[in-house]
PDB file of C-alpha atoms in Angstrom:
ATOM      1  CA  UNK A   1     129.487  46.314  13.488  1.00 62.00           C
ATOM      2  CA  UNK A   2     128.149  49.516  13.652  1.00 69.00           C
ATOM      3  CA  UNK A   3     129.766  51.961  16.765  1.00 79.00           C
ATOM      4  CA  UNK A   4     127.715  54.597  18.393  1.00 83.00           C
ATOM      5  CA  UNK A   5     129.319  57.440  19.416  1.00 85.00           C
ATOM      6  CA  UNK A   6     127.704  60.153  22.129  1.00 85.00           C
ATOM      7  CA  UNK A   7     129.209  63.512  22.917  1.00 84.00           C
ATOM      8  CA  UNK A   8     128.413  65.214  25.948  1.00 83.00           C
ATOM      9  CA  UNK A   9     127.625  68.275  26.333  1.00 80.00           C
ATOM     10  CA  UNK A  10     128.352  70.970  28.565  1.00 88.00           C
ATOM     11  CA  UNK A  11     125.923  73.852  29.707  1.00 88.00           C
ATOM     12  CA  UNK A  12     127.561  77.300  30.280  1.00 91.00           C
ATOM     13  CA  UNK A  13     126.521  80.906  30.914  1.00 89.00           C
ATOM     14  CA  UNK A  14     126.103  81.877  27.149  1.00 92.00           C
ATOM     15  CA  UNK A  15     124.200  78.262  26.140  1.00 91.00           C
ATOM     16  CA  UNK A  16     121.610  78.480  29.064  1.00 92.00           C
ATOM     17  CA  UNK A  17     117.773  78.712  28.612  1.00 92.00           C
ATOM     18  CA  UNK A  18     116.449  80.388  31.727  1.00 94.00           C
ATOM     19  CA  UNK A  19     112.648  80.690  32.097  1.00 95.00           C
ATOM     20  CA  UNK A  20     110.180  82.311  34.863  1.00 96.00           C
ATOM     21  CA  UNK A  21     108.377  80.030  36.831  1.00 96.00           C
ATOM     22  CA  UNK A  22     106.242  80.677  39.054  1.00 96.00           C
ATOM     23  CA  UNK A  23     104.730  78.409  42.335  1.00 96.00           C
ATOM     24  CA  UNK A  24     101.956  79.041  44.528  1.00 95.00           C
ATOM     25  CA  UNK A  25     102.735  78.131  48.430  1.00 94.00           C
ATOM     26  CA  UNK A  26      99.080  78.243  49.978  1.00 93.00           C
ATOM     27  CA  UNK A  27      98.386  74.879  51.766  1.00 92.00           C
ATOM     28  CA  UNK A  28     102.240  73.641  51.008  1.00 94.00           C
ATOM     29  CA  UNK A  29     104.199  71.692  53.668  1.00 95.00           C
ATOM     30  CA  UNK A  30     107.513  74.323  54.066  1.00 96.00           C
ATOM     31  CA  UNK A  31     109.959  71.460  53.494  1.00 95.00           C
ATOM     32  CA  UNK A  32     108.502  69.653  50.809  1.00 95.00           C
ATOM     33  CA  UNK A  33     108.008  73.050  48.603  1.00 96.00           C
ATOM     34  CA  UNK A  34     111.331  74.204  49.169  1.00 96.00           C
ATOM     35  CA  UNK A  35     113.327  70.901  48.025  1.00 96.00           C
ATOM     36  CA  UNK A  36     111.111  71.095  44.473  1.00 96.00           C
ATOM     37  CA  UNK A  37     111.876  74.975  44.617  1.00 97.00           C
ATOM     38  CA  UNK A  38     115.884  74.323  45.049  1.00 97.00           C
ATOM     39  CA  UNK A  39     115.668  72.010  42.283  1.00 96.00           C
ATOM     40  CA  UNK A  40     113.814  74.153  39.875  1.00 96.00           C
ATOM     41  CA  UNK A  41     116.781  76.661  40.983  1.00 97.00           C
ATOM     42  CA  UNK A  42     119.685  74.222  40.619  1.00 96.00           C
ATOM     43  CA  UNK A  43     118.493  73.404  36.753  1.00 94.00           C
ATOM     44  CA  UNK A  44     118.203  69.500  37.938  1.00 94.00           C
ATOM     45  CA  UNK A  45     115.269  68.904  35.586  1.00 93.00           C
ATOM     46  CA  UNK A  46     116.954  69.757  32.609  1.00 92.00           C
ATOM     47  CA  UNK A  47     118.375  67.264  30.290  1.00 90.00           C
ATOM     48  CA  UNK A  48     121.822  70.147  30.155  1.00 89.00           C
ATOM     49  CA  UNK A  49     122.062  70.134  33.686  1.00 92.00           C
ATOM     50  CA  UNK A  50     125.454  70.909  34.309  1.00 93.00           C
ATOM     51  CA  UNK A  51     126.501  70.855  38.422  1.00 94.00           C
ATOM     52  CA  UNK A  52     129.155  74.482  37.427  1.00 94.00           C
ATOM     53  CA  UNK A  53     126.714  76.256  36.054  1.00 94.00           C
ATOM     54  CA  UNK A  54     123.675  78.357  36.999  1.00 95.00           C
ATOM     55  CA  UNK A  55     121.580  76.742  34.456  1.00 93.00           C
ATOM     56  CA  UNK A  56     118.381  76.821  36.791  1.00 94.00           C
ATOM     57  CA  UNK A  57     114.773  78.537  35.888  1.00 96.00           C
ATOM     58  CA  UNK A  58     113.888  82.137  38.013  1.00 96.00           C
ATOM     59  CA  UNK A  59     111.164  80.816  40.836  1.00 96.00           C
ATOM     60  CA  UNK A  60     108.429  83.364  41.646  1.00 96.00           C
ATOM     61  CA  UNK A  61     106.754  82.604  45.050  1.00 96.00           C
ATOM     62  CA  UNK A  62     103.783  83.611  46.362  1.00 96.00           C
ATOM     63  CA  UNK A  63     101.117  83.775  49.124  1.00 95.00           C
ATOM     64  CA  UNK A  64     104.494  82.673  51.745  1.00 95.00           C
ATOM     65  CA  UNK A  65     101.979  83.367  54.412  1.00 95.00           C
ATOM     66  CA  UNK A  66     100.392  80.310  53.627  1.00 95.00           C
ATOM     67  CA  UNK A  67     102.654  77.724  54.065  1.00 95.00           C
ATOM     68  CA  UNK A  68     102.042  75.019  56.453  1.00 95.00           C
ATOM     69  CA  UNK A  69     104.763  73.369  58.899  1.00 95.00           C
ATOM     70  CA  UNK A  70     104.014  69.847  60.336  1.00 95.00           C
ATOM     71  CA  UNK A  71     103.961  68.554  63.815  1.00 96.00           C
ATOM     72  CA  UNK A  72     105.563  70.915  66.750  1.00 97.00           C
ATOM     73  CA  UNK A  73     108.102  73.122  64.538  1.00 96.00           C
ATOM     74  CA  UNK A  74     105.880  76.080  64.804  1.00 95.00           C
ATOM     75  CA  UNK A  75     107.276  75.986  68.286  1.00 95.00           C
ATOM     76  CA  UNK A  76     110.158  73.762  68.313  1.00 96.00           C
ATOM     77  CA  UNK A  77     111.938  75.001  65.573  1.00 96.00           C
ATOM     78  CA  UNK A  78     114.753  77.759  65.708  1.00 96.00           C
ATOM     79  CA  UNK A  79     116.388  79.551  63.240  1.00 96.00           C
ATOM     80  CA  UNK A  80     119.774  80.534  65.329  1.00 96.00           C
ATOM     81  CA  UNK A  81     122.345  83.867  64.216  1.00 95.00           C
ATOM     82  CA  UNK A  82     124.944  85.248  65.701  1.00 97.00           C
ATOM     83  CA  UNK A  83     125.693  89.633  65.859  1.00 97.00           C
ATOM     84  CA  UNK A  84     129.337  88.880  65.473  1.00 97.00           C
ATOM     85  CA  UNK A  85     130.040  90.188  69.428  1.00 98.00           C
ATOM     86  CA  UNK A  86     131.025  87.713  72.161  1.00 98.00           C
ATOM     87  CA  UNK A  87     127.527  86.206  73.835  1.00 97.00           C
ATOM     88  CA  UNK A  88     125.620  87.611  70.978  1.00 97.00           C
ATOM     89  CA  UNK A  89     123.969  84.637  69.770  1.00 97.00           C
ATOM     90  CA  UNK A  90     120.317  85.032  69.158  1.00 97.00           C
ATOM     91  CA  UNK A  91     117.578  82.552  68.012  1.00 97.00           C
ATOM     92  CA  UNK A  92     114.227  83.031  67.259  1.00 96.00           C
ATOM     93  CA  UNK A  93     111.365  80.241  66.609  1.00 97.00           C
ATOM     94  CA  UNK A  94     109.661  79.312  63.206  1.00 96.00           C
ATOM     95  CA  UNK A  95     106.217  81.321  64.847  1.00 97.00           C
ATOM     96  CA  UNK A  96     108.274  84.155  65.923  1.00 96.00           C
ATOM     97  CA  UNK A  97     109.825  84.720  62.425  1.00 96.00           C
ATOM     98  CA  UNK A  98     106.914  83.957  60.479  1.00 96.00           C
ATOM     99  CA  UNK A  99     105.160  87.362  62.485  1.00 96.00           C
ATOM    100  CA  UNK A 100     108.334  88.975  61.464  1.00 96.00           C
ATOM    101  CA  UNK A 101     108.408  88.010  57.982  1.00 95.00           C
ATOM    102  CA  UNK A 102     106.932  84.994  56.812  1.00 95.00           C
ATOM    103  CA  UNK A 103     108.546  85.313  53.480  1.00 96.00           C
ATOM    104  CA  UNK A 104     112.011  84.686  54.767  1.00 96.00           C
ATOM    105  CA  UNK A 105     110.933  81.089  56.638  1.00 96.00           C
ATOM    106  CA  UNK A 106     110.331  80.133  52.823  1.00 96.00           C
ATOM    107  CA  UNK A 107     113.877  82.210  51.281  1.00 97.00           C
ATOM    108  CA  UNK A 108     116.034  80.112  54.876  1.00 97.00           C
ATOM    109  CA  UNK A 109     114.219  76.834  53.793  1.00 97.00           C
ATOM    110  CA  UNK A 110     115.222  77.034  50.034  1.00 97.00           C
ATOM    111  CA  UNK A 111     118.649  78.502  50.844  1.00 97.00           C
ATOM    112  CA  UNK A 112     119.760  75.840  53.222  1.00 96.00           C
ATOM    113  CA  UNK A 113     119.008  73.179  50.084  1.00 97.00           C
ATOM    114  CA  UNK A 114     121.330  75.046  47.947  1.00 97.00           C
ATOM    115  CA  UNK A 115     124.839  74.674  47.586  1.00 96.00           C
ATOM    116  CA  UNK A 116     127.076  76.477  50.440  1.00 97.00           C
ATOM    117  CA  UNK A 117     129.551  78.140  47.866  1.00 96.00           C
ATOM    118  CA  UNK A 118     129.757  81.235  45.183  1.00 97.00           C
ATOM    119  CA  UNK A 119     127.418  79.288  42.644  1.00 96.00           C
ATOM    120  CA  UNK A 120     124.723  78.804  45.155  1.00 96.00           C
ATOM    121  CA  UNK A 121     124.635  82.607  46.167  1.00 97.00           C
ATOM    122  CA  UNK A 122     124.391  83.148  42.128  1.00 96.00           C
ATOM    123  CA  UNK A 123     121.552  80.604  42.063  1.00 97.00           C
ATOM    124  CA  UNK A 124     119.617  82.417  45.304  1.00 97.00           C
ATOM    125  CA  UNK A 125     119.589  85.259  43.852  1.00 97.00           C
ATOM    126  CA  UNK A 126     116.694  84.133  41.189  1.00 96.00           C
ATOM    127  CA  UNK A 127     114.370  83.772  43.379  1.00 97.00           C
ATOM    128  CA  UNK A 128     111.711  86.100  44.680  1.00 96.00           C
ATOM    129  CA  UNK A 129     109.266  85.146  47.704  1.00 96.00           C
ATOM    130  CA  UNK A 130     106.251  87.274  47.968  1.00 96.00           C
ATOM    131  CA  UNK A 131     103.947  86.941  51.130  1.00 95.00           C
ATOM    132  CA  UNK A 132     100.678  87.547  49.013  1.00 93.00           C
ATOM    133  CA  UNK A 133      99.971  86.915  45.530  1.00 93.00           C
ATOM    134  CA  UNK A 134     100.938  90.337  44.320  1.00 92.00           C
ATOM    135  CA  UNK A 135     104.479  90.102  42.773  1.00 90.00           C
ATOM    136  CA  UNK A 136     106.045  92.528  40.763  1.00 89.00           C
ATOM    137  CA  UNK A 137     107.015  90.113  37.534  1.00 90.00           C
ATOM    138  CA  UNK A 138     103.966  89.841  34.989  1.00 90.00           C
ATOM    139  CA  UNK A 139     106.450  91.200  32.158  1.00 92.00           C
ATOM    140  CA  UNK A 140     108.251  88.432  32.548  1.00 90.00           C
ATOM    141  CA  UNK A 141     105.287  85.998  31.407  1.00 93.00           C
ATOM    142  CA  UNK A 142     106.301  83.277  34.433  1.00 93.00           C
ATOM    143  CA  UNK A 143     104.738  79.394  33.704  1.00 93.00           C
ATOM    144  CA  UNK A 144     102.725  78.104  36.887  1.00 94.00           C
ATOM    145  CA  UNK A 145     103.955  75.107  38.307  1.00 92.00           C
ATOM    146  CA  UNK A 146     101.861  73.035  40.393  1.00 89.00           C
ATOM    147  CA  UNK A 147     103.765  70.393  42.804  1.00 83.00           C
ATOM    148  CA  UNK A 148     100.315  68.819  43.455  1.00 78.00           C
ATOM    149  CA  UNK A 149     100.262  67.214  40.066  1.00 72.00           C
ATOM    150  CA  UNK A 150     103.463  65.614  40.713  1.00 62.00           C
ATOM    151  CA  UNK A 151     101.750  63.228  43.553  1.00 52.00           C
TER     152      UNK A 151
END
C-alpha cells in the first residue's frame, strides 16, 4: 500500500509574493467592495495563506467618490470618535464624512474588516484610496481587478 505524505507549508515575511492590485470603486456598494478589498489585503486567496503573516497583495483604490451606500445609511449611519476629554464624544454621518473626505468612508469600511491587532495595522498600511482615478503608483505596474466578474 502506497502512503502519501503532505507537508505543509508555512508563509513568512522572506517567502511572500506581494503584487499591486488595483480596483476601481465607481458604481460599488461600500460594503460589498470593502469585504473583497480586506481579503485581497489579508492574502485569503492564496493557496500560502498563512493567518501570522502579512502575505496579502497592495490594493490601489480609486474614484472613492463613487461608491454607492444602500438604503438610509447616507443618513442613518455614524461613524462615532472620541477627543480623549470627558463629554468629548463626537459623531458624524456617512454624508457628512463623505463631503469631508470620501476616501476615508472607503479606508473605515476596509479597516473595520481587518484584524484588530499589530498584524492588521501592518496589513492597512498597503492600501491606498484615491478619490479620483489619479493615483500616484503606475511604476508599480498594479493588475486591475474587477469584482463584477466574480457575480
Amino acid at each position: 500500500m502506497d502512503t502519501l505524505s503532505y507537508k505543509t507549508v508555512s508563509a513568512n515575511k522572506n517567502t511572500v509574493v506581494k503584487e499591486w492590485l488595483i480596483v476601481d470603486a465607481d458604481g460599488q456598494t461600500l460594503g460589498r467592495l470593502a469585504s473583497e478589498v480586506a481579503k485581497l489585503l489579508r492574502g485569503k486567496h492564496k493557496p500560502s495563506f498563512t493567518p501570522h503573516v502579512d502575505c496579502g497583495d497592495n490594493v490601489i483604490i480609486t474614484n472613492a467618490s463613487k461608491i454607492n451606500l444602500t438604503g438610509n445609511k447616507w443618513t442613518d449611519k455614524t461613524y462615532i470618535r472620541h477627543t480623549g476629554y470627558p463629554g468629548g464624544q463626537r459623531s458624524l454621518t456617512a454624508t457628512e464624512m463623505y463631503k469631508k473626505d470620501p476616501a476615508r468612508l472607503v479606508e473605515k469600511a476596509v479597516k473595520g474588516m481587518l484584524p484588530k491587532n499589530k498584524l492588521g495595522a501592518e496589513i492597512f498600511r498597503n492600501l491606498k484610496v484615491y478619490v479620483d482615478e489619479n493615483h500616484g503608483q503606475e511604476a508599480q505596474k498594479p493588475r486591475a481587478i474587477n469584482f463584477n466578474d466574480n457575480k
